[in-house]
Amino acid sequence: MAIQISKLSYTYTGRAEPALREVSLTFRPGEVALIVGQSGSGKTTLARCINGLIPHSYKNGTLVGEIRCYEKSTAGLSLAQLARLIGTVMQDPDKQIVATRVFNEIAFGLENLGLSRDDIRARVHEAAEYLHIPHLLDRETHTLSGGELQKVVIAGALAMRPRTLLLDEPLSSLDPPSARDALALFRRLADADMAVVMIEHRVRDALRITPEHGVALHQGAVVFDGDAAGLRAWMRAQRNGRPTPRLPARSVAAQGEPLISFRQVRFAYPGSPQEQLRGVSFDVRAGDVIALMGPNGAGKSTLCKTAIGLLRPSAGRVIVAGEDAARFTVAQIVRKMGYVFQNPAAMLFANTLREELSFGPRNVGMSEDRIVATIARVLETVGLGHLSLDQSPFGLSFGQQKRIALAGVLAMQPDVLILDEPTAGLDDGTAEDLIQRLLTAEHGPQAIVMVTHDLSLAHRFANRVVLVADGQVVADGSPTEILESADTMRRARLDPVVVSADDQSLDG
Amino acid sequence: MINLWMVEVNMQTFDPRARVTFYACLTTAVLLVNDLRVLAGLAMLGGGVLLFARVPWERIKRIWLGVVIFIALITALNLLFRTPLEAAQQALRAVAMASSSLAIVLTFDPAYLGVTFRRMGFPDKFAFALDLTARFVPTLMRDFRITIDAQRARGYELESRDRSLKGILTVGRRFVPLIVPVVVRAVLDAEDRANAMDLRAFGTGPRTWLQTLRLGLPDYVLIAASFALLAGAIAARLVLG
């Protein structure tokens, strides 16, 4: 056995309810184990118990039960000893990088173990070769893409030659091509007799590498423990208990004059040898729910920034409500165009929800009476009507903060709402609920543009998919037409959606 | 580039420890002396070091603009509230320190920051904290840029048309929506970063520093010159006041 967990329970200090309840599991070498569950189900706490952060770094909670790693009880092992047995890759690779250069980053753990310089250099090269990243070794870490960063983090873990690799939502910040590469790597590691334990929300993607073992957690307890086929069946049964999502009627056909038009928009960042946008043209009309898709670096975020004036096109025009956006300041454009950034932490600053939600409306000159009515309504729209407006936004969960960030922009009552990765970091149920509420809101925006890697979200909620690659629109049409066409998707270096009843039932 | 006993050197060829020693001695000397002639000499030395570092003007011209504004401000305040002598002293000190700081910072490979201080006798944790700081600067700048964009997307404008004192104070308050998200994010991310370091056995025992440093003849000359400069500054302070 690689890891054997027996009747493990853990309660964080100051919490009444345990985060884990009598969890018993076994993970074997040569197998990929997939652990699923909603936010708060105990997945990350389980990972912390396995890799030793609990109890070594989280010392004050109550831990009961035992974990044995290759027949040794982890209770008697130091973090340094555990690090040689279990390599951990966490959700956001950027937060795990500690060195300025890739070579030093991969060497970091080996330096901490006090190995000789020759050994360290040999192991760094070995790990880089294994992951096909020797060309990155001299790069500065802050210049890497999300997919490259993750490979570097994995190389840093593998360089310590662990026998188990523990992955906490490794796909969450990756675009589809990077996620596909990462999954193939995890399969390869398991086939080389490593135990791979993967916690993941993107279940459909993770099931593609045919994990040998599936586990589901709910409220800290194991509610399924079996093979992948069993996990698939179990999840389908769970889905059958939930109401089928309904698509709002307005997302079927868009109409009227364009709310925003991109006309041959070109853009290059200062000093960049190549253009990020190369003649992008399309319209957004009332009723549109557009999924703007493409690989990382395709130009999606750059395009959205030109929509609200944060970036000005070097050629071409952006027309907002019939007028050239070049004539307006950002503060004027955002009265018509709302933009919600991916990470709510980028914008939350106020002491209370009232102050936070009033910020945008006040900036655009809304009257105080109207602000009071509007923020109450948008809180209901995002499903947080039960919260007190005197509450601090910093005490909320990530999912709730994401809803507050959305509410803050909705309160400005834009005609078009741009959402950057609206489901990133949310579990399936929460993401689905949020999109549903937004699409069915009475006073919601007239059109929505979602920048997303989530094929399932696009397939189920959008009326149009605009596919971007290398700064150009490579396809614009209905989700079925675009997402199920292998030829079209490959032009944007993406895999087509294979629609099956099973898949439909697994994603949010 | 200068030729020192047949060894061609510029700022970057010195061992980082020699550079840090020089910088520490020059800074201490600048803070010690009050005599205008000596301060002028130190300011020229600082300028010379910056020239010797051969940093492209394009890279530092905006920083220098800020430095010039800062020097003008402190000179004006000193002229207003203190004496012309003190104004000149502070201006010369600022020139010397800004020039040498730019020369050191802009020629320092951040990957060598930690090992430099470790080899100067500082503990592992302190030395690595400096490495982490160097790693963190681009991240903080990126987060700051994202936050500016996110708040502008909510209609936020930093500029105030009010040029009165009240207007200036308002601008100060308007930084809050930019500063708070960046600081809160940095603090929260620190926990994840600390966990990532724990999981790779940081602080569990003596660590190997991958980079090696070697002091050569030019480095010893620079270190000796640095201490001579410091001794001269102490003498100038004692003799000239």
XYZ file of C-alpha atoms in Angstrom, chain B residues 10-151:
142
model
C 32.809 46.344 -14.634
C 30.178 46.468 -11.911
C 28.672 43.096 -12.792
C 31.982 41.210 -12.578
C 32.432 41.995 -8.877
C 31.310 39.370 -6.378
C 27.914 40.447 -4.984
C 29.395 40.494 -1.451
C 31.982 43.042 -2.539
C 29.245 45.156 -4.125
C 27.049 44.981 -0.999
C 30.039 45.887 1.211
C 30.839 48.881 -0.997
C 27.236 50.018 -0.950
C 26.956 49.675 2.845
C 30.194 51.642 3.376
C 29.238 54.378 0.914
C 25.778 54.763 2.446
C 27.197 54.926 5.975
C 29.781 57.496 4.825
C 27.101 59.646 3.224
C 25.054 59.595 6.429
C 28.089 60.335 8.618
C 29.643 63.392 6.994
C 28.265 66.911 6.958
C 31.012 68.785 5.119
C 29.718 69.981 1.762
C 33.027 69.334 -0.080
C 33.150 65.712 1.128
C 29.477 65.207 0.393
C 29.997 66.590 -3.118
C 32.836 64.092 -3.592
C 30.615 61.237 -2.395
C 27.827 62.363 -4.712
C 30.294 62.317 -7.612
C 31.471 58.873 -6.529
C 27.843 57.670 -6.524
C 27.326 59.108 -9.994
C 30.546 57.501 -11.170
C 29.417 54.125 -9.861
C 26.180 54.473 -11.809
C 28.111 55.284 -14.985
C 30.440 52.344 -14.285
C 27.369 50.058 -13.981
C 26.523 50.938 -17.616
C 22.770 50.779 -17.026
C 20.981 51.948 -20.194
C 19.588 55.465 -19.805
C 16.224 54.303 -21.188
C 15.900 51.973 -18.214
C 16.519 54.608 -15.559
C 15.253 57.845 -17.014
C 11.803 57.547 -15.434
C 13.294 56.572 -12.087
C 15.620 59.584 -12.292
C 12.678 61.843 -12.968
C 11.166 60.625 -9.680
C 14.511 61.091 -7.916
C 14.857 64.641 -9.235
C 11.320 65.492 -8.097
C 12.064 63.993 -4.674
C 15.337 65.949 -4.364
C 13.607 69.167 -5.431
C 10.904 68.565 -2.827
C 13.271 67.915 0.091
C 15.465 70.829 -0.960
C 12.463 73.154 -1.050
C 11.251 71.918 2.354
C 14.739 72.378 3.843
C 15.016 75.854 2.378
C 11.596 76.649 3.794
C 11.960 75.224 7.295
C 15.741 74.774 7.852
C 18.880 76.429 6.396
C 20.388 76.578 2.858
C 23.377 74.549 4.173
C 21.116 71.716 5.304
C 19.231 71.880 2.016
C 22.490 71.415 0.087
C 23.622 68.582 2.399
C 20.381 66.650 1.973
C 20.370 67.163 -1.793
C 23.941 65.838 -2.130
C 23.153 62.891 0.141
C 20.103 62.063 -1.967
C 22.131 62.175 -5.215
C 24.861 59.918 -3.765
C 22.430 57.368 -2.329
C 20.071 57.312 -5.319
C 22.939 56.848 -7.816
C 24.658 54.068 -5.879
C 21.350 52.340 -5.033
C 20.349 52.263 -8.700
C 23.785 50.966 -9.683
C 23.626 48.132 -7.138
C 19.966 47.166 -7.530
C 19.884 47.218 -11.328
C 23.048 45.130 -11.724
C 22.179 42.543 -9.066
C 21.010 39.119 -10.262
C 18.077 38.394 -7.920
C 18.917 34.682 -7.974
C 22.080 35.564 -6.017
C 20.433 37.743 -3.386
C 19.907 35.020 -0.751
C 23.243 33.287 -1.152
C 25.064 36.640 -0.969
C 23.704 37.387 2.477
C 24.074 33.758 3.603
C 27.766 33.874 2.694
C 28.052 37.149 4.590
C 27.039 35.247 7.714
C 23.307 35.846 7.898
C 21.083 32.850 8.858
C 19.409 30.660 6.181
C 15.907 31.928 6.947
C 16.887 35.600 6.729
C 18.819 35.022 3.501
C 15.961 33.105 1.895
C 13.488 35.782 3.000
C 15.449 38.170 0.759
C 15.202 35.699 -2.127
C 11.452 35.484 -1.567
C 11.185 39.275 -1.567
C 12.887 39.410 -4.969
C 10.485 36.748 -6.218
C 7.541 38.650 -4.767
C 8.158 42.067 -6.341
C 6.955 41.165 -9.876
C 3.948 39.340 -8.354
C 2.988 42.383 -6.295
C 3.352 44.639 -9.323
C 1.180 42.302 -11.400
C -1.477 42.146 -8.631
C -1.407 45.925 -8.383
C -1.957 46.304 -12.134
C -4.865 43.816 -12.044
C -6.448 45.653 -9.104
C -6.155 49.008 -10.879
C -7.929 47.494 -13.904
C -10.584 45.794 -11.741
C -11.397 49.035 -9.900
